mmCIF file of C-alpha atoms in Angstrom:
data_model
loop_
_atom_site.group_PDB
_atom_site.id
_atom_site.type_symbol
_atom_site.label_atom_id
_atom_site.label_comp_id
_atom_site.label_asym_id
_atom_site.label_seq_id
_atom_site.Cartn_x
_atom_site.Cartn_y
_atom_site.Cartn_z
ATOM 1 C CA MET A 1 -36.496 19.184 14.016
ATOM 2 C CA VAL A 2 -39.961 19.483 12.851
ATOM 3 C CA ARG A 3 -38.140 19.520 9.094
ATOM 4 C CA PHE A 4 -35.684 16.695 10.686
ATOM 5 C CA VAL A 5 -39.017 14.306 11.235
ATOM 6 C CA ASN A 6 -40.736 15.218 7.829
ATOM 7 C CA TRP A 7 -37.559 14.470 5.602
ATOM 8 C CA LEU A 8 -37.909 11.124 8.205
ATOM 9 C CA ARG A 9 -40.989 10.284 6.412
ATOM 10 C CA SER A 10 -40.600 10.989 3.728
ATOM 11 C CA GLY A 11 -39.560 8.686 0.813
ATOM 12 C CA SER A 12 -35.206 10.035 1.421
ATOM 13 C CA LEU A 13 -35.776 7.194 4.087
ATOM 14 C CA ARG A 14 -36.998 4.392 2.296
ATOM 15 C CA LEU A 15 -35.047 5.144 -0.296
ATOM 16 C CA LEU A 16 -31.631 5.194 2.395
ATOM 17 C CA VAL A 17 -33.138 2.000 4.112
ATOM 18 C CA LEU A 18 -32.714 0.544 0.807
ATOM 19 C CA ALA A 19 -29.653 1.017 -0.202
ATOM 20 C CA GLY A 20 -28.706 -0.117 3.078
ATOM 21 C CA ILE A 21 -30.447 -3.355 2.737
ATOM 22 C CA ILE A 22 -28.261 -3.932 -0.124
ATOM 23 C CA LEU A 23 -25.163 -2.482 1.580
ATOM 24 C CA LEU A 24 -25.120 -5.653 3.790
ATOM 25 C CA ILE A 25 -26.445 -8.059 0.971
ATOM 26 C CA TRP A 26 -23.334 -7.102 -0.883
ATOM 27 C CA GLY A 27 -20.818 -7.063 1.157
ATOM 28 C CA MET A 28 -22.210 -10.582 2.799
ATOM 29 C CA PHE A 29 -21.709 -12.226 -0.375
ATOM 30 C CA SER A 30 -17.924 -10.566 -1.623
ATOM 31 C CA PRO A 31 -16.563 -12.772 0.021
ATOM 32 C CA VAL A 32 -17.714 -14.619 -3.483
ATOM 33 C CA GLY A 33 -15.872 -12.804 -6.751
ATOM 34 C CA THR A 34 -13.221 -14.169 -4.374
ATOM 35 C CA LEU A 35 -13.925 -17.756 -3.600
ATOM 36 C CA VAL A 36 -14.928 -18.167 -7.038
ATOM 37 C CA TRP A 37 -11.257 -17.025 -7.752
ATOM 38 C CA TRP A 38 -9.499 -19.565 -6.057
ATOM 39 C CA LEU A 39 -11.443 -22.390 -6.970
ATOM 40 C CA SER A 40 -10.730 -21.663 -10.867
ATOM 41 C CA GLN A 41 -7.221 -21.400 -9.843
ATOM 42 C CA GLU A 42 -4.410 -24.776 -10.538
ATOM 43 C CA VAL A 43 -2.669 -25.815 -7.398
ATOM 44 C CA GLU A 44 0.424 -24.883 -8.559
ATOM 45 C CA SER A 45 0.104 -21.362 -9.555
ATOM 46 C CA LEU A 46 -1.778 -20.913 -5.778
ATOM 47 C CA GLY A 47 2.394 -22.136 -4.003
ATOM 48 C CA LEU A 48 0.160 -24.125 -2.964
ATOM 49 C CA LYS A 49 2.300 -27.253 -4.280
ATOM 50 C CA PRO A 50 5.907 -27.109 -5.253
ATOM 51 C CA LYS A 51 5.970 -26.295 -9.291
ATOM 52 C CA PRO A 52 9.025 -27.552 -11.587
ATOM 53 C CA ASP A 53 9.124 -24.435 -14.022
ATOM 54 C CA LYS A 54 7.957 -22.287 -10.702
ATOM 55 C CA GLN A 55 11.482 -21.303 -9.474
ATOM 56 C CA LEU A 56 12.868 -20.937 -13.128
ATOM 57 C CA ARG A 57 9.551 -18.852 -14.272
ATOM 58 C CA LEU A 58 10.247 -16.672 -11.403
ATOM 59 C CA GLY A 59 14.770 -16.080 -11.801
ATOM 60 C CA ASP A 60 15.081 -17.033 -15.922
ATOM 61 C CA SER A 61 16.456 -12.384 -16.398
ATOM 62 C CA SER A 62 18.369 -13.940 -19.664
ATOM 63 C CA ASN A 63 14.985 -11.266 -21.299
ATOM 64 C CA SER A 64 16.401 -8.510 -18.970
ATOM 65 C CA GLN A 65 17.547 -5.742 -21.135
ATOM 66 C CA PRO A 66 20.882 -3.726 -21.268
ATOM 67 C CA GLN A 67 19.945 -1.010 -19.765
ATOM 68 C CA SER A 68 17.863 -1.747 -17.076
ATOM 69 C CA ALA A 69 20.976 -4.982 -15.472
ATOM 70 C CA ASN A 70 21.453 -2.803 -12.865
ATOM 71 C CA ILE A 71 18.078 -2.822 -11.652
ATOM 72 C CA ASN A 72 17.497 -4.351 -7.840
ATOM 73 C CA CYS A 73 14.501 -2.245 -6.358
ATOM 74 C CA TYR A 74 10.794 -2.553 -7.516
ATOM 75 C CA ILE A 75 8.406 -0.136 -6.412
ATOM 76 C CA VAL A 76 5.024 -1.776 -5.886
ATOM 77 C CA PHE A 77 2.380 0.647 -5.487
ATOM 78 C CA LEU A 78 -1.251 -0.667 -4.376
ATOM 79 C CA THR A 79 -3.762 2.225 -4.903
ATOM 80 C CA GLY A 80 -6.842 3.968 -2.349
ATOM 81 C CA VAL A 81 -10.047 2.147 -2.128
ATOM 82 C CA GLY A 82 -11.930 5.379 -4.637
ATOM 83 C CA ASP A 83 -10.323 3.900 -7.411
ATOM 84 C CA PHE A 84 -11.713 2.038 -10.946
ATOM 85 C CA SER A 85 -7.957 0.432 -11.967
ATOM 86 C CA ALA A 86 -4.754 0.064 -11.208
ATOM 87 C CA ASN A 87 -4.964 2.044 -15.294
ATOM 88 C CA GLN A 88 -6.307 5.023 -14.183
ATOM 89 C CA LEU A 89 -3.701 6.014 -11.487
ATOM 90 C CA LEU A 90 -4.859 9.784 -10.160
ATOM 91 C CA PRO A 91 -2.442 12.173 -12.043
ATOM 92 C CA GLY A 92 0.202 12.760 -8.903
ATOM 93 C CA GLU A 93 0.021 9.501 -8.266
ATOM 94 C CA GLU A 94 1.335 9.354 -11.956
ATOM 95 C CA VAL A 95 3.782 12.364 -10.985
ATOM 96 C CA PHE A 96 4.729 10.684 -6.776
ATOM 97 C CA LEU A 97 5.805 7.138 -9.259
ATOM 98 C CA ASN A 98 7.162 9.040 -11.616
ATOM 99 C CA ARG A 99 9.979 11.026 -10.217
ATOM 100 C CA LEU A 100 10.697 8.442 -8.039
ATOM 101 C CA GLU A 101 11.502 6.537 -9.994
ATOM 102 C CA GLN A 102 13.796 9.204 -11.817
ATOM 103 C CA ALA A 103 15.751 9.785 -7.996
ATOM 104 C CA HIS A 104 16.442 5.924 -7.843
ATOM 105 C CA PRO A 105 17.246 4.528 -11.144
ATOM 106 C CA ASN A 106 18.104 1.302 -9.509
ATOM 107 C CA CYS A 107 13.785 0.662 -8.553
ATOM 108 C CA VAL A 108 10.604 0.313 -11.427
ATOM 109 C CA THR A 109 7.267 0.528 -10.594
ATOM 110 C CA VAL A 110 5.045 -1.026 -10.494
ATOM 111 C CA ARG A 111 2.187 -0.102 -11.925
ATOM 112 C CA ASP A 112 -0.790 -2.007 -12.843
ATOM 113 C CA VAL A 113 -1.487 -4.628 -9.507
ATOM 114 C CA PHE A 114 -4.980 -3.309 -8.408
ATOM 115 C CA PRO A 115 -5.360 -4.625 -4.771
ATOM 116 C CA TYR A 116 -9.271 -4.871 -5.143
ATOM 117 C CA SER A 117 -9.404 -7.899 -7.239
ATOM 118 C CA ALA A 118 -7.646 -11.455 -6.328
ATOM 119 C CA ALA A 119 -7.548 -11.651 -10.103
ATOM 120 C CA ASN A 120 -5.824 -8.356 -10.095
ATOM 121 C CA GLU A 121 -9.763 -7.667 -12.827
ATOM 122 C CA SER A 122 -10.424 -4.440 -12.649
ATOM 123 C CA LEU A 123 -14.056 -3.000 -11.831
ATOM 124 C CA GLY A 124 -14.681 -2.653 -15.560
ATOM 125 C CA GLY A 125 -13.605 -6.234 -16.291
ATOM 126 C CA GLU A 126 -16.829 -7.613 -13.978
ATOM 127 C CA ARG A 127 -19.098 -9.299 -16.670
ATOM 128 C CA PHE A 128 -22.731 -8.001 -14.003
ATOM 129 C CA LEU A 129 -21.501 -4.553 -12.677
ATOM 130 C CA ALA A 130 -19.384 -3.231 -14.601
ATOM 131 C CA PRO A 131 -21.641 -1.619 -16.263
ATOM 132 C CA LEU A 132 -22.096 0.868 -13.416
ATOM 133 C CA TRP A 133 -18.724 0.750 -12.329
ATOM 134 C CA ARG A 134 -18.011 2.926 -15.936
ATOM 135 C CA PHE A 135 -21.371 4.488 -15.258
ATOM 136 C CA ALA A 136 -19.913 6.344 -11.059
ATOM 137 C CA ASP A 137 -16.397 5.852 -12.315
ATOM 138 C CA GLU A 138 -17.270 8.084 -14.903
ATOM 139 C CA ALA A 139 -20.748 10.442 -13.599
ATOM 140 C CA LYS A 140 -20.053 13.901 -13.590
ATOM 141 C CA GLY A 141 -21.131 16.458 -11.517
ATOM 142 C CA TRP A 142 -24.890 15.842 -9.528
ATOM 143 C CA TYR A 143 -24.559 11.647 -10.192
ATOM 144 C CA GLY A 144 -20.215 12.583 -9.300
ATOM 145 C CA VAL A 145 -21.667 11.381 -5.172
ATOM 146 C CA ALA A 146 -21.690 7.935 -7.632
ATOM 147 C CA ASP A 147 -18.020 7.008 -6.866
ATOM 148 C CA VAL A 148 -18.853 6.369 -3.386
ATOM 149 C CA LEU A 149 -20.228 2.565 -4.320
ATOM 150 C CA ILE A 150 -16.455 2.664 -5.617
ATOM 151 C CA LYS A 151 -16.041 3.188 -2.898
ATOM 152 C CA ILE A 152 -17.949 1.161 -0.718
ATOM 153 C CA ARG A 153 -16.759 -2.242 -3.073
ATOM 154 C CA ASN A 154 -12.820 -1.420 -1.972
ATOM 155 C CA LEU A 155 -13.988 -1.535 1.356
ATOM 156 C CA TRP A 156 -15.353 -4.785 1.919
ATOM 157 C CA ARG A 157 -12.996 -6.516 -0.852
ATOM 158 C CA PHE A 158 -10.089 -4.641 2.206
ATOM 159 C CA ALA A 159 -12.110 -5.758 4.569
ATOM 160 C CA ILE A 160 -11.748 -9.990 3.072
ATOM 161 C CA SER A 161 -8.143 -8.676 3.824
ATOM 162 C CA ALA A 162 -8.296 -8.230 7.040
ATOM 163 C CA ASP A 163 -10.314 -10.945 7.773
ATOM 164 C CA ASP A 164 -8.934 -13.847 9.469
ATOM 165 C CA ARG A 165 -11.642 -16.498 7.483
ATOM 166 C CA TYR A 166 -10.943 -14.555 3.823
ATOM 167 C CA GLY A 167 -8.050 -13.385 3.624
ATOM 168 C CA LYS A 168 -6.117 -15.915 3.320
ATOM 169 C CA VAL A 169 -7.017 -17.224 -0.212
ATOM 170 C CA TYR A 170 -7.609 -12.985 -0.747
ATOM 171 C CA ASN A 171 -4.097 -12.456 0.330
ATOM 172 C CA LEU A 172 -2.585 -15.176 -1.460
ATOM 173 C CA GLY A 173 -4.288 -14.202 -4.872
ATOM 174 C CA ILE A 174 -3.453 -10.526 -4.326
ATOM 175 C CA ALA A 175 0.517 -11.570 -3.854
ATOM 176 C CA ASN A 176 0.206 -14.109 -7.124
ATOM 177 C CA ALA A 177 -0.367 -10.381 -9.020
ATOM 178 C CA ILE A 178 2.515 -8.979 -7.547
ATOM 179 C CA VAL A 179 4.727 -11.783 -8.731
ATOM 180 C CA ASP A 180 3.446 -11.239 -12.244
ATOM 181 C CA ARG A 181 3.199 -7.515 -12.868
ATOM 182 C CA MET A 182 6.748 -7.564 -10.898
ATOM 183 C CA GLN A 183 7.928 -10.437 -14.145
ATOM 184 C CA ALA A 184 6.258 -7.854 -15.907
ATOM 185 C CA ALA A 185 7.859 -5.363 -15.952
ATOM 186 C CA HIS A 186 12.261 -6.546 -15.241
ATOM 187 C CA PRO A 187 12.398 -10.062 -14.570
ATOM 188 C CA LEU A 188 13.454 -11.058 -11.543
ATOM 189 C CA SER A 189 17.171 -12.312 -10.865
ATOM 190 C CA GLN A 190 17.756 -15.555 -9.422
ATOM 191 C CA THR A 191 21.927 -15.119 -9.420
ATOM 192 C CA SER A 192 22.318 -11.934 -8.136
ATOM 193 C CA GLN A 193 24.921 -11.940 -5.494
ATOM 194 C CA GLN A 194 22.365 -8.564 -4.417
ATOM 195 C CA PRO A 195 19.363 -9.045 -2.055
ATOM 196 C CA ILE A 196 16.605 -7.047 -4.679
ATOM 197 C CA LYS A 197 14.309 -4.772 -2.350
ATOM 198 C CA ILE A 198 10.278 -4.657 -2.729
ATOM 199 C CA LEU A 199 8.760 -1.317 -1.451
ATOM 200 C CA LEU A 200 5.666 -1.907 -1.668
ATOM 201 C CA MET A 201 3.778 1.613 -0.681
ATOM 202 C CA GLY A 202 -0.085 1.666 0.020
ATOM 203 C CA THR A 203 -2.360 4.504 0.521
ATOM 204 C CA SER A 204 -5.388 4.142 2.104
ATOM 205 C CA GLY A 205 -6.835 0.560 1.508
ATOM 206 C CA GLY A 206 -4.019 -0.638 -0.520
ATOM 207 C CA ALA A 207 -0.953 -0.653 2.749
ATOM 208 C CA GLN A 208 -3.872 -3.288 4.093
ATOM 209 C CA VAL A 209 -3.132 -5.577 1.227
ATOM 210 C CA ALA A 210 0.345 -4.840 0.414
ATOM 211 C CA LEU A 211 0.648 -5.924 4.390
ATOM 212 C CA ALA A 212 -0.746 -9.013 4.350
ATOM 213 C CA ALA A 213 0.601 -10.427 0.685
ATOM 214 C CA THR A 214 4.812 -9.744 2.383
ATOM 215 C CA PRO A 215 4.289 -12.627 3.747
ATOM 216 C CA TYR A 216 3.567 -14.368 0.496
ATOM 217 C CA LEU A 217 6.237 -12.818 -0.929
ATOM 218 C CA ASP A 218 9.067 -13.982 1.702
ATOM 219 C CA ARG A 219 8.080 -16.947 0.962
ATOM 220 C CA TRP A 220 7.727 -17.789 -2.869
ATOM 221 C CA LEU A 221 11.049 -14.869 -3.543
ATOM 222 C CA PRO A 222 14.066 -15.844 -2.425
ATOM 223 C CA ASN A 223 17.572 -13.478 -1.697
ATOM 224 C CA THR A 224 14.510 -9.987 -1.160
ATOM 225 C CA GLN A 225 14.300 -7.559 1.158
ATOM 226 C CA ILE A 226 10.577 -5.918 1.613
ATOM 227 C CA ALA A 227 9.837 -2.761 2.897
ATOM 228 C CA VAL A 228 5.640 -1.859 3.768
ATOM 229 C CA ILE A 229 5.708 2.078 3.069
ATOM 230 C CA SER A 230 1.991 2.873 4.447
ATOM 231 C CA ILE A 231 0.638 6.007 3.180
ATOM 232 C CA GLY A 232 -1.810 7.403 4.641
ATOM 233 C CA GLY A 233 -3.080 4.291 5.042
ATOM 234 C CA VAL A 234 -5.044 1.880 7.168
ATOM 235 C CA PHE A 235 -4.616 -1.280 8.220
ATOM 236 C CA ALA A 236 -5.693 -4.464 10.429
ATOM 237 C CA GLY A 237 -1.633 -4.573 12.419
ATOM 238 C CA THR A 238 -1.307 -8.605 11.687
ATOM 239 C CA ASP A 239 -0.759 -9.943 8.685
ATOM 240 C CA GLY A 240 2.696 -9.078 7.060
ATOM 241 C CA PHE A 241 4.124 -7.435 10.801
ATOM 242 C CA ASN A 242 5.722 -10.832 11.163
ATOM 243 C CA THR A 243 7.746 -10.466 8.275
ATOM 244 C CA ALA A 244 8.479 -7.412 6.560
ATOM 245 C CA GLU A 245 11.396 -6.237 7.404
ATOM 246 C CA GLN A 246 10.736 -1.823 8.038
ATOM 247 C CA ILE A 247 6.695 -1.374 8.434
ATOM 248 C CA TYR A 248 7.077 3.124 7.457
ATOM 249 C CA HIS A 249 3.421 5.607 8.438
ATOM 250 C CA LEU A 250 3.550 8.627 6.840
ATOM 251 C CA GLN A 251 0.590 10.204 8.683
ATOM 252 C CA GLY A 252 -0.856 13.844 7.354
ATOM 253 C CA GLN A 253 -1.365 15.635 10.244
ATOM 254 C CA ARG A 254 -5.291 16.303 9.025
ATOM 255 C CA ASP A 255 -5.758 12.550 7.381
ATOM 256 C CA TRP A 256 -8.103 11.416 10.181
ATOM 257 C CA VAL A 257 -9.588 8.482 7.911
ATOM 258 C CA GLU A 258 -6.627 6.483 8.694
ATOM 259 C CA ASP A 259 -7.104 6.919 12.399
ATOM 260 C CA ILE A 260 -9.941 4.395 12.021
ATOM 261 C CA GLY A 261 -7.357 2.057 12.180
ATOM 262 C CA ARG A 262 -6.490 2.456 15.651
ATOM 263 C CA ILE A 263 -9.318 1.714 16.453
ATOM 264 C CA VAL A 264 -11.349 -0.147 15.032
ATOM 265 C CA PHE A 265 -8.165 -3.163 14.841
ATOM 266 C CA PRO A 266 -7.653 -4.181 18.588
ATOM 267 C CA SER A 267 -4.373 -5.913 17.327
ATOM 268 C CA ARG A 268 -3.429 -1.545 17.602
ATOM 269 C CA TRP A 269 -4.738 -0.804 21.033
ATOM 270 C CA ILE A 270 -1.689 -0.630 22.875
ATOM 271 C CA TRP A 271 -2.940 -3.413 25.587
ATOM 272 C CA THR A 272 -2.923 -5.545 23.438
ATOM 273 C CA VAL A 273 1.098 -6.120 24.351
ATOM 274 C CA GLY A 274 0.988 -9.401 22.149
ATOM 275 C CA SER A 275 -0.142 -8.764 18.379
ATOM 276 C CA PRO A 276 1.842 -8.590 15.721
ATOM 277 C CA PHE A 277 1.848 -4.930 15.382
ATOM 278 C CA ASN A 278 3.107 -3.909 18.734
ATOM 279 C CA GLN A 279 5.698 -6.558 18.037
ATOM 280 C CA ALA A 280 6.683 -5.037 15.701
ATOM 281 C CA VAL A 281 6.700 -1.412 17.614
ATOM 282 C CA ARG A 282 8.955 -2.547 20.676
ATOM 283 C CA GLN A 283 11.127 -4.160 17.725
ATOM 284 C CA GLY A 284 12.072 -0.321 16.431
ATOM 285 C CA ARG A 285 9.989 -3.025 12.808
ATOM 286 C CA TYR A 286 7.625 -0.124 13.112
ATOM 287 C CA THR A 287 7.773 3.438 12.747
ATOM 288 C CA VAL A 288 5.352 6.570 11.654
ATOM 289 C CA HIS A 289 6.766 9.944 10.391
ATOM 290 C CA SER A 290 4.071 13.269 9.796
ATOM 291 C CA SER A 291 4.727 13.756 5.772
ATOM 292 C CA GLY A 292 2.897 17.523 6.682
ATOM 293 C CA PRO A 293 -1.002 18.987 6.170
ATOM 294 C CA HIS A 294 -2.869 16.350 4.540
ATOM 295 C CA GLU A 295 -5.384 15.293 3.893
ATOM 296 C CA HIS A 296 -6.173 11.410 3.601
ATOM 297 C CA ASP A 297 -7.658 12.907 0.722
ATOM 298 C CA GLY A 298 -8.177 14.531 -2.771
ATOM 299 C CA ALA A 299 -6.542 18.142 -4.053
ATOM 300 C CA GLU A 300 -4.757 18.978 -0.396
ATOM 301 C CA GLY A 301 -4.431 14.414 -0.270
ATOM 302 C CA TYR A 302 -0.961 12.937 -0.106
ATOM 303 C CA PHE A 303 -0.646 13.385 -3.821
ATOM 304 C CA GLY A 304 -1.708 16.205 -4.414
ATOM 305 C CA MET A 305 -1.312 18.426 -7.242
ATOM 306 C CA GLU A 306 -2.988 21.801 -5.226
ATOM 307 C CA ILE A 307 0.268 24.310 -3.413
ATOM 308 C CA ALA A 308 0.725 23.264 0.356
ATOM 309 C CA GLY A 309 2.240 26.156 2.281
ATOM 310 C CA GLU A 310 4.540 28.975 1.671
ATOM 311 C CA LYS A 311 7.358 26.879 -0.142
ATOM 312 C CA GLY A 312 5.284 26.838 -3.738
ATOM 313 C CA MET A 313 5.195 22.186 -3.018
ATOM 314 C CA LYS A 314 2.878 20.568 -3.958
ATOM 315 C CA TYR A 315 1.052 18.166 -2.086
ATOM 316 C CA VAL A 316 2.123 15.292 -3.281
ATOM 317 C CA ASP A 317 6.007 16.390 -3.681
ATOM 318 C CA LEU A 318 6.041 16.758 0.289
ATOM 319 C CA THR A 319 5.385 13.387 0.048
ATOM 320 C CA ILE A 320 7.707 12.789 -1.370
ATOM 321 C CA GLN A 321 10.579 14.445 -0.399
ATOM 322 C CA LYS A 322 9.288 12.542 3.494
ATOM 323 C CA VAL A 323 9.533 9.118 1.118
ATOM 324 C CA ASN A 324 13.444 10.259 -0.233
ATOM 325 C CA GLN A 325 14.393 10.994 2.804
ATOM 326 C CA LEU A 326 13.099 6.894 4.889
ATOM 327 C CA PRO A 327 16.200 5.275 5.700
ATOM 328 C CA ILE A 328 15.374 2.831 3.553
ATOM 329 C CA TRP A 329 17.406 4.691 0.298
ATOM 330 C CA SER A 330 20.955 4.589 2.214
ATOM 331 C CA LYS A 331 22.205 1.329 0.851
ATOM 332 C CA GLU A 332 21.242 2.137 -2.803
ATOM 333 C CA LYS A 333 24.466 1.719 -5.519
#
């Protein structure tokens, strides 16, 4: 106890208090970037006003390659709060997406949407703070703890997505980025008679962003079936639950982080019976699936490359196995 009191009297306490104040101020101003992005956009590009060539842009399949003509499914992956950029996926995340593409050749994966920027800009693209983010991302040894700055920064964006005041603008930007990157991966076809399947897969805070983008995707893209797969996701339980046809939540047995959403968001409390989340539960559109002995992240997380159990399967293999068992693939042709 004496040692603890002495620690409080030391400069460490002052440093922690200063860091806390900075993070609070940072959080207060975090919506500014979203608002600046929104003000820089044209009305048509945001989907707030009909745009004559928007439908053509979404439906023109003249650039489709012959070998990918049978694509009728998009797997859109949204990363967790610890990621620096959508272009720097973890090795296990790359394995996960590669294996899904191999198992489902009618699907194309979209890997370059960064769910913590309305402009789909990596942290390295931020003009003033880019050096700080690069340092935090590349730091090794004792300085490796600096990556918590990236997590805190991205958590503020997660909070904006779930916020009733700023979320609509932020989530609209993410939805716009999703459509843009889907087009880049494989042009969307308006003439296809078969519904296009969009599978939004989000891990950690990416699940919240995926759900929140769903209403815009449903509005903009005709003849689509949208499902959301939360892989240890934390989400508010409001946006997207009235729009997505199905929401599947994969839950690791040792993942306590994903439990936070059930505690802090009123929409997920069982006595808020009229909330979008509880309505989806009653209608059977939201289901929970145990993925195995996963932690939230790391070597034994959902995309971990360590061996899990006696069967020689890696933690990421368990995740792939569980995702492949979901009924979303049952109607493939």
